[in-house]
Coordinates of C-alpha atoms in Angstrom, one line a residue:
Chain K
P1 CA -4.5 28.3 -30.0
S2 CA -5.0 28.1 -26.2
P3 CA -2.9 31.0 -25.1
C4 CA -4.7 33.2 -27.6
A5 CA -8.1 31.9 -26.4
S6 CA -7.4 32.8 -22.8
A7 CA -6.1 36.3 -23.6
N8 CA -9.3 37.0 -25.6
G9 CA -11.4 35.6 -22.8
R10 CA -9.9 37.8 -20.2
R11 CA -10.6 40.8 -22.3
A12 CA -14.1 39.7 -22.8
G13 CA -14.6 39.3 -19.0
R14 CA -13.3 42.7 -18.1
A15 CA -15.2 44.6 -20.8
G16 CA -18.5 44.5 -19.0
P17 CA -22.0 43.3 -19.7
G18 CA -22.1 44.7 -23.3
W19 CA -19.5 42.2 -24.4
R20 CA -20.3 38.6 -25.0
L21 CA -20.1 37.0 -21.6
D22 CA -20.4 33.4 -20.9
D23 CA -21.5 33.1 -17.3
T24 CA -21.7 29.4 -16.9
E25 CA -18.0 29.0 -17.2
D26 CA -15.5 31.4 -15.6
V27 CA -12.8 29.7 -17.6
S28 CA -12.5 31.2 -21.0
L29 CA -13.2 28.2 -23.2
D30 CA -15.9 29.6 -25.4
F31 CA -13.5 30.4 -28.2
G32 CA -14.1 27.0 -29.6
N33 CA -11.0 24.9 -29.3
E34 CA -12.3 21.6 -30.8
E35 CA -10.3 19.4 -28.5
E36 CA -11.6 21.2 -25.4
L37 CA -15.2 21.0 -26.6
A38 CA -14.8 17.2 -27.2
L39 CA -13.2 16.8 -23.8
R40 CA -16.1 18.5 -22.1
K41 CA -18.6 16.3 -23.8
A42 CA -16.7 13.1 -23.3
K43 CA -18.0 10.6 -20.9
I44 CA -14.5 9.5 -19.7
R45 CA -12.0 12.3 -19.3
H46 CA -9.2 10.4 -17.7
P47 CA -9.0 7.2 -19.8
L48 CA -5.6 6.2 -18.5
A49 CA -6.6 6.6 -14.8
T50 CA -9.8 4.6 -15.3
F51 CA -8.0 1.8 -17.1
F52 CA -5.3 1.5 -14.5
H53 CA -7.8 1.7 -11.6
L54 CA -9.4 -1.5 -12.9
F55 CA -6.4 -3.1 -14.5
F56 CA -4.4 -3.9 -11.4
R57 CA -7.3 -5.1 -9.3
V58 CA -8.8 -7.3 -11.9
S59 CA -5.4 -8.8 -12.9
A60 CA -4.7 -9.6 -9.3
I61 CA -8.0 -11.5 -9.0
V62 CA -7.5 -13.2 -12.4
T63 CA -3.9 -14.2 -11.6
Y64 CA -5.1 -15.7 -8.2
L65 CA -7.8 -17.7 -10.0
L66 CA -5.6 -18.9 -12.8
C67 CA -2.3 -19.3 -11.1
D68 CA -2.1 -22.9 -11.8
W69 CA -2.2 -22.3 -15.5
F70 CA 0.5 -19.6 -15.5
S71 CA 3.2 -21.3 -13.5
K72 CA 3.7 -24.2 -11.3
S73 CA 5.7 -22.2 -8.8
F74 CA 3.8 -21.0 -5.7
V75 CA 6.4 -18.3 -5.0
A76 CA 6.2 -16.7 -8.5
C77 CA 2.4 -16.5 -8.2
F78 CA 2.6 -15.1 -4.6
V79 CA 5.1 -12.4 -5.6
T80 CA 3.2 -11.5 -8.8
I81 CA -0.1 -11.1 -7.0
L82 CA 1.5 -9.2 -4.2
L83 CA 3.2 -6.8 -6.6
L84 CA -0.1 -6.3 -8.5
L85 CA -1.9 -5.6 -5.2
S86 CA 0.7 -3.1 -4.1
F87 CA 0.7 -1.2 -7.4
D88 CA -3.1 -1.2 -7.2
F89 CA -3.0 0.2 -3.7
W90 CA -0.5 2.9 -4.6
S91 CA -2.3 4.0 -7.8
V92 CA -5.8 4.0 -6.3
K93 CA -4.7 5.9 -3.2
N94 CA -2.5 8.5 -4.9
V95 CA -3.7 8.9 -8.5
T96 CA -7.1 7.5 -9.4
G97 CA -9.0 8.7 -6.4
R98 CA -7.8 12.2 -6.9
L99 CA -8.5 12.2 -10.7
L100 CA -11.7 10.3 -10.9
V101 CA -13.7 11.4 -7.8
G102 CA -11.7 14.3 -6.4
L103 CA -11.1 12.7 -3.0
R104 CA -7.9 12.0 -1.1
W105 CA -6.7 10.8 2.3
W106 CA -3.4 10.5 4.1
N107 CA -1.8 10.3 7.5
Q108 CA 0.0 13.2 9.0
I109 CA 2.3 13.2 12.1
D110 CA 2.8 16.6 13.6
E111 CA 5.6 18.1 15.7
D112 CA 4.7 16.4 18.9
G113 CA 4.5 13.0 17.4
K114 CA 0.7 12.7 17.3
S115 CA -0.7 11.1 14.2
H116 CA -3.9 12.0 12.6
W117 CA -5.6 10.9 9.4
V118 CA -6.8 13.6 7.0
F119 CA -9.6 13.0 4.6
E120 CA -10.3 15.6 1.9
A121 CA -12.9 16.1 -0.8
K122 CA -12.5 18.5 -3.6
K123 CA -15.3 21.1 -4.0
V124 CA -17.5 20.5 -7.1
S125 CA -15.9 22.3 -10.0
T126 CA -17.1 22.8 -13.6
S127 CA -13.8 22.9 -15.3
I128 CA -13.1 20.4 -18.1
A129 CA -10.7 18.5 -15.9
A130 CA -13.4 17.5 -13.4
S131 CA -14.6 14.0 -13.3
T132 CA -17.8 12.6 -14.9
E133 CA -20.6 10.4 -13.6
V134 CA -19.4 7.5 -15.6
E135 CA -15.9 7.7 -14.1
A136 CA -17.3 8.1 -10.6
R137 CA -19.5 5.0 -11.1
I138 CA -16.6 2.9 -12.4
F139 CA -14.4 4.1 -9.5
W140 CA -16.9 3.1 -6.8
L141 CA -17.9 -0.1 -8.4
G142 CA -14.3 -1.2 -8.7
L143 CA -13.5 -0.1 -5.2
I144 CA -16.4 -2.0 -3.6
I145 CA -16.6 -5.2 -5.7
C146 CA -13.0 -6.3 -5.4
P147 CA -12.7 -6.5 -1.6
V148 CA -15.9 -8.5 -1.6
I149 CA -14.3 -10.9 -4.0
W150 CA -11.2 -11.2 -1.9
T151 CA -13.4 -11.9 1.2
V152 CA -15.0 -14.7 -0.8
F153 CA -11.5 -16.0 -1.5
F154 CA -10.7 -15.8 2.1
F155 CA -13.6 -18.1 3.1
S156 CA -12.9 -20.5 0.2
T157 CA -9.2 -20.8 1.2
L158 CA -10.1 -21.3 4.8
F159 CA -12.6 -24.0 4.2
S160 CA -10.7 -25.8 1.6
L161 CA -7.6 -25.7 3.9
K162 CA -5.2 -24.4 1.3
L163 CA -3.6 -22.4 4.1
K164 CA -0.5 -21.3 2.3
W165 CA -2.6 -18.9 0.2
L166 CA -4.2 -17.5 3.3
A167 CA -1.4 -15.0 3.9
L168 CA -1.8 -13.6 0.4
V169 CA -5.6 -13.3 0.7
I170 CA -5.4 -11.5 4.0
A171 CA -2.8 -9.1 2.5
G172 CA -5.2 -8.5 -0.4
I173 CA -8.2 -7.9 1.8
S174 CA -6.3 -5.5 4.0
L175 CA -4.9 -3.4 1.1
Q176 CA -8.2 -3.1 -0.7
A177 CA -10.3 -2.6 2.4
A178 CA -7.9 0.2 3.5
N179 CA -8.6 2.1 0.3
L180 CA -12.3 1.4 0.5
Y181 CA -12.4 2.7 4.1
G182 CA -10.3 5.7 3.3
Y183 CA -12.5 6.8 0.4
I184 CA -15.8 6.2 2.1
H185 CA -14.5 8.3 5.0
C186 CA -13.6 11.1 2.6
K187 CA -17.0 10.8 0.9
L188 CA -19.0 10.9 4.1
G189 CA -17.0 13.9 5.4
G190 CA -18.5 13.5 8.8
K191 CA -21.8 15.0 7.9
K192 CA -24.1 12.6 6.0
S193 CA -25.0 9.2 7.3
I194 CA -23.8 6.1 5.5
S195 CA -27.4 4.8 4.9
K196 CA -28.3 8.0 2.9
V197 CA -25.2 7.8 0.8
T198 CA -25.6 4.1 0.0
S199 CA -29.3 4.5 -0.9
R200 CA -28.5 7.4 -3.2
F201 CA -25.7 5.4 -4.7
F202 CA -27.9 2.4 -5.5
L203 CA -30.6 4.7 -6.9
K204 CA -28.1 6.2 -9.3
L205 CA -27.2 2.6 -10.3
V206 CA -30.7 1.2 -10.5
V207 CA -32.5 4.1 -12.4
P208 CA -30.3 3.9 -15.5
L209 CA -30.5 0.1 -15.5
S210 CA -34.3 0.1 -15.3
E211 CA -34.4 2.7 -18.1
M212 CA -32.3 0.5 -20.2
Q213 CA -34.7 -2.4 -19.7
N214 CA -37.7 -0.2 -20.7
Chain I
M1 CA 9.6 9.6 -8.0
R2 CA 8.9 11.2 -4.6
D3 CA 8.0 7.9 -3.0
L4 CA 11.0 6.0 -4.2
K5 CA 13.3 8.7 -3.0
A6 CA 11.6 8.6 0.5
V7 CA 12.1 4.9 0.7
G8 CA 15.8 5.2 -0.3
K9 CA 16.4 7.9 2.3
K10 CA 15.0 5.6 5.0
F11 CA 17.2 2.7 3.9
V12 CA 20.2 5.1 4.4
H13 CA 18.9 6.1 7.8
V14 CA 18.7 2.6 9.0
M15 CA 22.3 1.9 8.1
Y16 CA 23.5 5.0 10.0
P17 CA 21.0 5.2 12.9
K18 CA 21.2 8.8 13.9
K19 CA 18.6 10.5 15.9
S20 CA 16.5 11.7 13.0
S21 CA 12.8 12.0 12.6
A22 CA 12.6 11.0 8.9
L23 CA 11.8 7.4 9.7
L24 CA 9.3 8.4 12.3
R25 CA 7.5 11.3 10.7
D26 CA 6.9 10.1 7.1
W27 CA 6.3 6.4 7.6
D28 CA 5.7 4.1 4.7
L29 CA 5.5 0.3 4.4
W30 CA 7.0 -0.1 0.9
G31 CA 10.5 -0.7 2.3
P32 CA 9.4 -3.4 4.7
L33 CA 7.4 -5.1 2.0
V34 CA 10.4 -5.2 -0.4
L35 CA 12.7 -6.4 2.4
C36 CA 10.3 -9.1 3.5
V37 CA 9.8 -10.4 0.0
S38 CA 13.5 -10.5 -0.8
L39 CA 14.3 -12.2 2.6
A40 CA 11.6 -14.8 2.0
L41 CA 12.9 -15.4 -1.6
M42 CA 16.4 -15.8 -0.3
L43 CA 15.3 -18.3 2.3
Q44 CA 13.9 -20.6 -0.3
G45 CA 14.9 -24.1 -0.9
G46 CA 16.4 -24.8 2.4
S47 CA 14.2 -27.6 3.7
A48 CA 14.0 -31.3 3.2
D49 CA 10.8 -31.3 1.2
S50 CA 12.1 -29.2 -1.6
K51 CA 9.7 -30.9 -4.0
E52 CA 7.1 -28.4 -3.1
D53 CA 9.5 -25.7 -4.1
G54 CA 9.5 -24.2 -0.6
G55 CA 5.9 -23.1 -0.8
P56 CA 4.9 -23.2 2.9
Q57 CA 8.3 -21.7 3.8
F58 CA 7.9 -18.6 1.8
A59 CA 4.5 -17.9 3.4
E60 CA 6.0 -18.8 6.8
V61 CA 8.7 -16.1 6.6
F62 CA 6.1 -13.6 5.5
V63 CA 3.8 -14.4 8.3
I64 CA 6.5 -14.5 10.9
I65 CA 7.8 -11.1 10.0
W66 CA 4.5 -9.3 9.7
F67 CA 2.7 -11.0 12.6
G68 CA 5.8 -10.5 14.7
A69 CA 6.0 -6.8 13.9
V70 CA 2.2 -6.4 14.6
V71 CA 2.6 -8.2 18.0
I72 CA 5.5 -6.0 19.0
T73 CA 3.7 -2.9 18.0
L74 CA 0.6 -3.9 20.0
N75 CA 2.9 -4.7 23.0
S76 CA 4.5 -1.3 22.9
K77 CA 1.2 0.4 22.5
L78 CA -0.3 -1.5 25.4
L79 CA 2.7 -0.4 27.5
G80 CA 1.7 3.1 26.9
G81 CA 4.0 4.1 24.0
T82 CA 3.4 7.4 22.2
I83 CA 4.3 6.1 18.8
S84 CA 1.6 5.3 16.3
F85 CA 0.8 1.8 15.0
F86 CA 2.1 2.3 11.5
Q87 CA 5.2 4.2 12.6
S88 CA 6.3 1.3 14.7
L89 CA 5.6 -1.2 11.9
C90 CA 7.6 1.1 9.6
V91 CA 10.6 1.2 11.9
L92 CA 10.6 -2.6 12.6
G93 CA 10.3 -3.4 9.0
Y94 CA 13.1 -1.1 7.8
C95 CA 15.4 -2.4 10.5
V96 CA 15.2 -5.8 8.9
L97 CA 17.7 -4.4 6.3
P98 CA 20.9 -5.4 8.1
L99 CA 19.6 -9.0 8.4
T100 CA 18.7 -9.1 4.7
V101 CA 22.3 -8.0 4.0
A102 CA 23.5 -10.8 6.3
M103 CA 21.3 -13.3 4.4
L104 CA 22.9 -12.2 1.1
V105 CA 26.4 -12.6 2.6
C106 CA 25.5 -16.0 4.0
R107 CA 24.2 -17.2 0.6
L108 CA 27.4 -16.0 -1.0
V109 CA 29.6 -17.7 1.6
L110 CA 27.6 -20.9 1.2
L111 CA 28.2 -20.9 -2.5
A112 CA 32.0 -20.9 -1.8
S113 CA 32.1 -23.6 0.9
S114 CA 29.9 -25.2 3.6
G115 CA 32.4 -26.3 6.2
T116 CA 33.3 -25.1 9.7
V117 CA 35.0 -22.0 8.5
S118 CA 32.0 -20.9 6.6
F119 CA 29.9 -21.5 9.6
I120 CA 32.1 -19.3 11.8
V121 CA 32.1 -16.6 9.2
R122 CA 28.3 -16.8 8.9
L123 CA 27.9 -16.8 12.7
V124 CA 29.9 -13.7 13.1
V125 CA 28.2 -11.8 10.3
V126 CA 24.7 -12.8 11.4
M127 CA 25.5 -11.8 15.0
A128 CA 26.8 -8.5 14.0
M129 CA 23.8 -7.7 11.8
F130 CA 21.4 -8.9 14.5
G131 CA 23.1 -6.5 17.0
W132 CA 22.9 -3.7 14.4
S133 CA 19.2 -4.3 13.7
T134 CA 18.2 -4.5 17.4
L135 CA 20.2 -1.3 18.2
A136 CA 18.8 0.6 15.2
S137 CA 15.2 -0.2 16.0
T138 CA 15.7 0.3 19.7
A139 CA 17.2 3.7 19.0
F140 CA 14.0 4.7 17.3
L141 CA 11.4 2.9 19.4
A142 CA 12.6 3.0 23.0
D143 CA 12.4 6.7 23.2
S144 CA 8.7 6.7 23.0
Q145 CA 8.4 4.8 26.2
P146 CA 8.7 5.9 29.9
P147 CA 12.1 5.0 31.2
N148 CA 11.1 2.1 33.6
R149 CA 9.5 0.3 30.7
K150 CA 12.3 0.4 28.1
A151 CA 13.4 -3.2 28.9
L152 CA 9.9 -4.5 28.5
V153 CA 9.8 -3.0 25.0
V154 CA 13.3 -4.0 23.9
Y155 CA 12.9 -7.7 24.9
P156 CA 10.3 -8.6 22.2
I157 CA 12.3 -6.7 19.6
F158 CA 15.3 -8.7 20.6
L159 CA 13.3 -11.9 20.3
F160 CA 11.9 -10.9 16.9
Y161 CA 15.3 -10.3 15.3
F162 CA 16.7 -13.3 17.1
V163 CA 14.1 -15.6 15.4
I164 CA 14.9 -14.0 12.0
S165 CA 18.6 -14.4 12.6
W166 CA 18.1 -18.0 13.6
M167 CA 16.3 -18.7 10.4
I168 CA 19.1 -17.1 8.5
L169 CA 21.9 -18.9 10.3
T170 CA 20.3 -22.4 10.1
F171 CA 19.7 -22.0 6.3
T172 CA 21.3 -24.8 4.4
P173 CA 20.7 -25.0 0.7
Q174 CA 19.9 -28.5 -0.8

């Protein structure tokens, strides 16, 4: 169906104002493919990406908390949590940031050996593959809450003197904070100030919550 | 995938240290992480208190490698090097590969016997790999320094790989 739909749409666009024109979408989706309509209305358009974004972070935290249940071996827990944290770093940096909020960042080294960091934000698009509010909220919540939890672990490890876990907690904090810093940098884009962005973020969170209460 | 192929290419570059910019331009820290974890796993169970299943030792190796690499990088940056922080970490981490190979060989030799002959074999292998590691990393890192400071940069790298080689050589399984 989709090749036919696009061919018809192109003809409709070129035929001029007499023909049925849909000027909210310049992509020819108005020929009613049911899947595409459902996708446009769906709250979560990238279910796999959303799932994996949260899965690795939450499993790393859960494994850290419950490591004594799973296995008596310190080494096995250490390596498992480290692997989960690395997969999480890779997937958030390369996949979920791009799909869920349209942001990406990386490091480039040019010919003369100077390195600079590039932060990019996708322009707002109305295609069906764009991300939704719900996805963006899940993304930012997951991105912010987990480093906070690892910082709490850092202090609890430090003060309970279980120092052999300290290396792991520091690795966790640095990996998650790196992604957090990168994406905040992308979001700010050098123009707005961080206080405006955070206040808008909390407004978006608080208003639906208060509506739910009323 | 693309990332795995990049990591594999860098491993090959370390074994044949030609003057190439692949290690320097597209740095990544996955290879060093894998090498560090495998080296730490192989150095397990070599202490007297093996009741704790070598817990502190695993974290020790980890900390020594990463902290040592960070200190060397800071040192070379303070001496006015042009290489970036993560590039230097990448090179130092990847050049641990020969020593990981040496550790593997040592473990195999120790399975066979643990007398004087095995010690001599292990000594030769570890020294050769130590030299290879130091030369490989120096080939990549020393060029970013002005000529009268090369020795100041090479010495900490020498110490770093020396400490790792020492840990490998003095490893005796219980």
